[in-house]
Short mmCIF file of C-alpha atoms in Angstrom, two decimals:
data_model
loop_
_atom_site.label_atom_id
_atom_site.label_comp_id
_atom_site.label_asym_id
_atom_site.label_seq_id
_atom_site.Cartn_x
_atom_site.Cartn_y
_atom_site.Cartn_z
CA UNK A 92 17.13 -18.31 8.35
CA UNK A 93 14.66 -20.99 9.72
CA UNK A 94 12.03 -18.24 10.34
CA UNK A 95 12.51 -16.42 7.16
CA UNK A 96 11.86 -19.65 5.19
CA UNK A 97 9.15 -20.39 6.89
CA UNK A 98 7.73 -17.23 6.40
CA UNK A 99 8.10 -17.09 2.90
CA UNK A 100 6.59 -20.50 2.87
CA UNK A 101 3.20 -19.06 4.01
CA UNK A 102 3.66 -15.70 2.31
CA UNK A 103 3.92 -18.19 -1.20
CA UNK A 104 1.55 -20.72 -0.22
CA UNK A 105 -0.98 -18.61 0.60
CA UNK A 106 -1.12 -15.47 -2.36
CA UNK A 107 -0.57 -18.36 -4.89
CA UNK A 108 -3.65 -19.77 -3.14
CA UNK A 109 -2.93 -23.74 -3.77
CA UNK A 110 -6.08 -24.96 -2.32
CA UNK A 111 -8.18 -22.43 -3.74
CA UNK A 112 -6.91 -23.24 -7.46
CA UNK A 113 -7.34 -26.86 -6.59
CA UNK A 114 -11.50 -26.88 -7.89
CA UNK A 115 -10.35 -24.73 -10.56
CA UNK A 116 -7.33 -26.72 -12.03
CA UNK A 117 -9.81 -30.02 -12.40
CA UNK A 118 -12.39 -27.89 -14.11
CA UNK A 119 -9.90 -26.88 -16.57
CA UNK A 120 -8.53 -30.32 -17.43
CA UNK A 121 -11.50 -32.65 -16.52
CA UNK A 122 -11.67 -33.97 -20.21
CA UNK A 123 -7.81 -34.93 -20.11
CA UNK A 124 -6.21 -37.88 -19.22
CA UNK A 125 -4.09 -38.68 -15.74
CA UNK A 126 -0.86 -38.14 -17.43
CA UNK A 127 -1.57 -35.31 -19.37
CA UNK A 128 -2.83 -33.84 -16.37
CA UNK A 129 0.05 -34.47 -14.67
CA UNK A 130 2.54 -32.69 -17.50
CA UNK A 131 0.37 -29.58 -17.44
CA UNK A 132 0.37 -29.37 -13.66
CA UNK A 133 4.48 -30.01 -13.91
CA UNK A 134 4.60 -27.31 -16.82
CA UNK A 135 2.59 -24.72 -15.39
CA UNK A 136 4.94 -24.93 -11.74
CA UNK A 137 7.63 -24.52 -13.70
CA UNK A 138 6.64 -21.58 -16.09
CA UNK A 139 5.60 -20.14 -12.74
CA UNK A 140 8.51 -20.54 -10.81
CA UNK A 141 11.04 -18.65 -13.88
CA UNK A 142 7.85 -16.27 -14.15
CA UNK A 143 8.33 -15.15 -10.19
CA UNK A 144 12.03 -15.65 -10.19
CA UNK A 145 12.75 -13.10 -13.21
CA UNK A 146 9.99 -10.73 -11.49
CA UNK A 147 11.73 -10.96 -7.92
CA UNK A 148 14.95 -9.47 -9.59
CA UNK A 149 13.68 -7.38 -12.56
CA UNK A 150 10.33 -5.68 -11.12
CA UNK A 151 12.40 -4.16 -8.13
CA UNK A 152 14.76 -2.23 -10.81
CA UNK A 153 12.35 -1.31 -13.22
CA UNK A 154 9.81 0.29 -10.09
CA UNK A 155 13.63 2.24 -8.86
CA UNK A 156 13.66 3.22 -12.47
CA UNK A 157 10.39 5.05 -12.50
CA UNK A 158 10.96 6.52 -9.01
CA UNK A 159 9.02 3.85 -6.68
CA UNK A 160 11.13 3.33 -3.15
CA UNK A 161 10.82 -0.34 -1.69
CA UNK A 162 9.30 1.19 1.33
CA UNK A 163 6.63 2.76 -0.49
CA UNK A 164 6.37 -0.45 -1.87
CA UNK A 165 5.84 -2.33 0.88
CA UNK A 166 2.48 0.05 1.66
CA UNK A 167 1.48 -0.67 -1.26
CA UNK A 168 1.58 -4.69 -1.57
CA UNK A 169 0.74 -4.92 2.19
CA UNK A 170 -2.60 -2.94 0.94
CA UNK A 171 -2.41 -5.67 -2.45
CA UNK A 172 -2.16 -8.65 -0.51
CA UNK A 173 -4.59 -7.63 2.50
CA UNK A 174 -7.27 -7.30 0.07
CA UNK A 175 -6.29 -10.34 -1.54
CA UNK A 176 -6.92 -12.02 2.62
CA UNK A 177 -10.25 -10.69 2.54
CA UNK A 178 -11.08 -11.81 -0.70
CA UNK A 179 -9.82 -15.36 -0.02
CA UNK A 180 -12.22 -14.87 3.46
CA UNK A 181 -15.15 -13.82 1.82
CA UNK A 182 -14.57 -16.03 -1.17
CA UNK A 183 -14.75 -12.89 -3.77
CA UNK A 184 -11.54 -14.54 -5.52
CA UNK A 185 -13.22 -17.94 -6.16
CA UNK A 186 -16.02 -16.35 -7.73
CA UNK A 187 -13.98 -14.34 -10.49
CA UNK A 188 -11.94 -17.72 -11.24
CA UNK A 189 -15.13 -19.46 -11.55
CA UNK A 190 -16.17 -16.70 -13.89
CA UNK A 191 -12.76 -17.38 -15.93
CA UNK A 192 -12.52 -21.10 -15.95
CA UNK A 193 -16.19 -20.71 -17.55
CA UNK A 194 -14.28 -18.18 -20.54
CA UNK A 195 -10.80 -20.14 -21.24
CA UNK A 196 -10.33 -22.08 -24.19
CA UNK A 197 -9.92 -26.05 -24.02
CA UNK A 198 -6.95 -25.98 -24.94
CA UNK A 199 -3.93 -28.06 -23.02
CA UNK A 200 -1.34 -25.93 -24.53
CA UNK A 201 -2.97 -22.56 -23.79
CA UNK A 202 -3.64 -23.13 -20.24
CA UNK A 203 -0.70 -24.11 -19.44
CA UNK A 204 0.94 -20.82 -19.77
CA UNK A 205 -2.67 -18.95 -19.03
CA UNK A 206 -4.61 -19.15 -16.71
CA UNK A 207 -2.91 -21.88 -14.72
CA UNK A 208 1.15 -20.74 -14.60
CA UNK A 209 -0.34 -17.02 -14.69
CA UNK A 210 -2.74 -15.82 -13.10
CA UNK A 211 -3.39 -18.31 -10.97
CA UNK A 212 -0.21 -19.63 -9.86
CA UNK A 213 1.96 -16.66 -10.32
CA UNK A 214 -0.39 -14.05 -10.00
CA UNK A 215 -0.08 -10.13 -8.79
CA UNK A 216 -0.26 -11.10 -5.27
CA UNK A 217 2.79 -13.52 -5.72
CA UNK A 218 4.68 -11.11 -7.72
CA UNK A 219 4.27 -8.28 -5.27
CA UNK A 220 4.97 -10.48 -2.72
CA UNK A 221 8.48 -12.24 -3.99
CA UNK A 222 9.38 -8.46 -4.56
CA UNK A 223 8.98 -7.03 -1.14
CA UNK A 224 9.87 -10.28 0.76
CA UNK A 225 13.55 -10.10 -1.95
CA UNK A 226 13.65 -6.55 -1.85
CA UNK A 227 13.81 -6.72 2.53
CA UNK A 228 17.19 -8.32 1.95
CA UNK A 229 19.05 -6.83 -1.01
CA UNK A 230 21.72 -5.92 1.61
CA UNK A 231 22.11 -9.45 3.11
CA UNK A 232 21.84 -12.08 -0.32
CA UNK A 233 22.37 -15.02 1.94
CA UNK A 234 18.72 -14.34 3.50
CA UNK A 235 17.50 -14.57 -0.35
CA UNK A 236 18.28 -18.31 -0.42
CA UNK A 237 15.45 -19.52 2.36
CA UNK A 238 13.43 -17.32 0.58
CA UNK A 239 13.63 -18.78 -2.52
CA UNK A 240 13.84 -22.17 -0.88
CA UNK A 241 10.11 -21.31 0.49
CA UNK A 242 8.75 -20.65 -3.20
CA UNK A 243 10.02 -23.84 -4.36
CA UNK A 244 8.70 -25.47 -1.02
CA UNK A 245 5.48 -23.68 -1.73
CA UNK A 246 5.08 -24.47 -5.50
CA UNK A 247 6.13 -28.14 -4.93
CA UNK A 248 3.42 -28.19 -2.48
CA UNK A 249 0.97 -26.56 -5.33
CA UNK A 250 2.42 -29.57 -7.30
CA UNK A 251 1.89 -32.51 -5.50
CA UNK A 252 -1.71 -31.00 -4.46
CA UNK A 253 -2.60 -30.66 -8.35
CA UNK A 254 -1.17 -33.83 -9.09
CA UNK A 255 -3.26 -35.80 -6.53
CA UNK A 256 -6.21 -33.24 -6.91
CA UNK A 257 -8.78 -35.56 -8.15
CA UNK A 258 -8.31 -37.89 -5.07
CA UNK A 259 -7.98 -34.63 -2.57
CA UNK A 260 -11.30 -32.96 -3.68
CA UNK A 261 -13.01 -36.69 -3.42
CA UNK A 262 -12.09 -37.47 -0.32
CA UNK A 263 -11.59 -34.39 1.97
CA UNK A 264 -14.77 -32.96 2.86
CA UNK A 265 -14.73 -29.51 0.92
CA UNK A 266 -15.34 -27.68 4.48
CA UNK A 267 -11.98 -28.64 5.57
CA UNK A 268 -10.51 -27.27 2.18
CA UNK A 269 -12.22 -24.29 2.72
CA UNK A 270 -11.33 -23.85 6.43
CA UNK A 271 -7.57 -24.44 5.98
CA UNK A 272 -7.51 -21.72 2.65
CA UNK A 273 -9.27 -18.99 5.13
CA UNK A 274 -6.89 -19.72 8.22
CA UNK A 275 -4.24 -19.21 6.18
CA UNK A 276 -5.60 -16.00 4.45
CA UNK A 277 -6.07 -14.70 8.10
CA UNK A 278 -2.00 -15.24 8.70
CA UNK A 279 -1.64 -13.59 4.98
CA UNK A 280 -3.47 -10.57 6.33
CA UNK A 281 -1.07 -10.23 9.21
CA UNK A 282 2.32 -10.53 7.01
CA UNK A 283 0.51 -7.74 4.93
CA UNK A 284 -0.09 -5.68 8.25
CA UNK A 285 3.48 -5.77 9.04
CA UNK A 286 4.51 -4.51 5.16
CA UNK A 287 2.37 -1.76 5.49
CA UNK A 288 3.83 -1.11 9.16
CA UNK A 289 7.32 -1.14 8.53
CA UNK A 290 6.74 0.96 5.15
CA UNK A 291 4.99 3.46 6.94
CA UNK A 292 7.62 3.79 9.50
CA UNK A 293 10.42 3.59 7.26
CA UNK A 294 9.39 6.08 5.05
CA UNK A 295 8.39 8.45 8.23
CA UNK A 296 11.79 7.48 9.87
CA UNK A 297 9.35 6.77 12.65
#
């Protein structure tokens, strides 16, 4: 159970990309005070966190619903989330959240919920990802519990980081940010090589 929370630890900290929002979280609150920035960071992990929980346990039925297997699935968000890796390696993402800081309103109530709880903390990488990585245990619930033990470890991360992000973007040399948000985007690309492996062979019966 160690392993598996540690995985999901990764898995989370890395598609909700909590360094990468870092720039993008003081651009969209720059004009507010410590404390309100604080309550919007605290509101925003939160709205996330019920956002990703209710997804983890609703998206799987609704895709059985409509005919999609978890195995096919798990091709399909390994493919989501390795192109999210590259994009995190070749910077592509920060660029469109640069381009959508630039278009939201200034508005503390309205980013709350959008774009800081979604897309940027619980985006379509997250959501794809909570699904496959809840949908590998239905049969064994107790492995659900380091799983969801890893978001919360992984959003309380995103948290603290927000929370002291003024300080963290002063003082640590943006290189190192950048660095650290790639090597873990390379580890994200091999968790997504392994969904699209064990899809592939489940759905072959290989």
């Amino acid at each position: 159970m160690t392993a598996t929370f540690i995985n999901s630890f990764i898995l989370f900290f890395v598609t909700i990309d909590t360094i990468g929002n870092l720039p993008f979280f003081l651009s969209l609150t720059e004009d507010a005070k410590t404390r309100e920035r604080n309550i919007i960071a605290l509101k925003s992990t939160i709205i996330a966190f019920f956002i990703l929980i209710i997804f983890a346990y609703v998206g799987r039925y609704l895709l059985e619903a409509i005919g999609v297997s978890l195995d096919s699935l798990k091709i399909a968000g390994g493919i989501i989330l390795m192109v999210l890796a590259i994009d995190i390696l070749f910077e592509k993402r920060k660029k469109r959240r640069e381009k959508r800081v630039e278009e939201v309103l200034e508005n503390y109530d309205e980013i709350t919920v959008f774009p800081i709880a979604i897309p940027f903390i619980a985006g379509p990488s997250a959501m794809t990802a909570i699904i496959l990585y809840i949908g590998n245990y239905a049969s064994f619930p107790e492995f659900q519990i380091p799983i969801i033990f890893g978001l919360i470890a992984a959003l309380f991360v995103g948290l603290i980081l927000m929370v002291g992000a003024s300080s963290i973007v002063k003082y640590i040399p943006k290189q190192i940010l950048n660095t650290t948000s790639r090597v873990m985007a390379f580890i994200l690309a091999a968790l997504a090589t392994q969904f699209i492996v064990d899809g592939i062979k489940a759905s072959f019966n290989i």
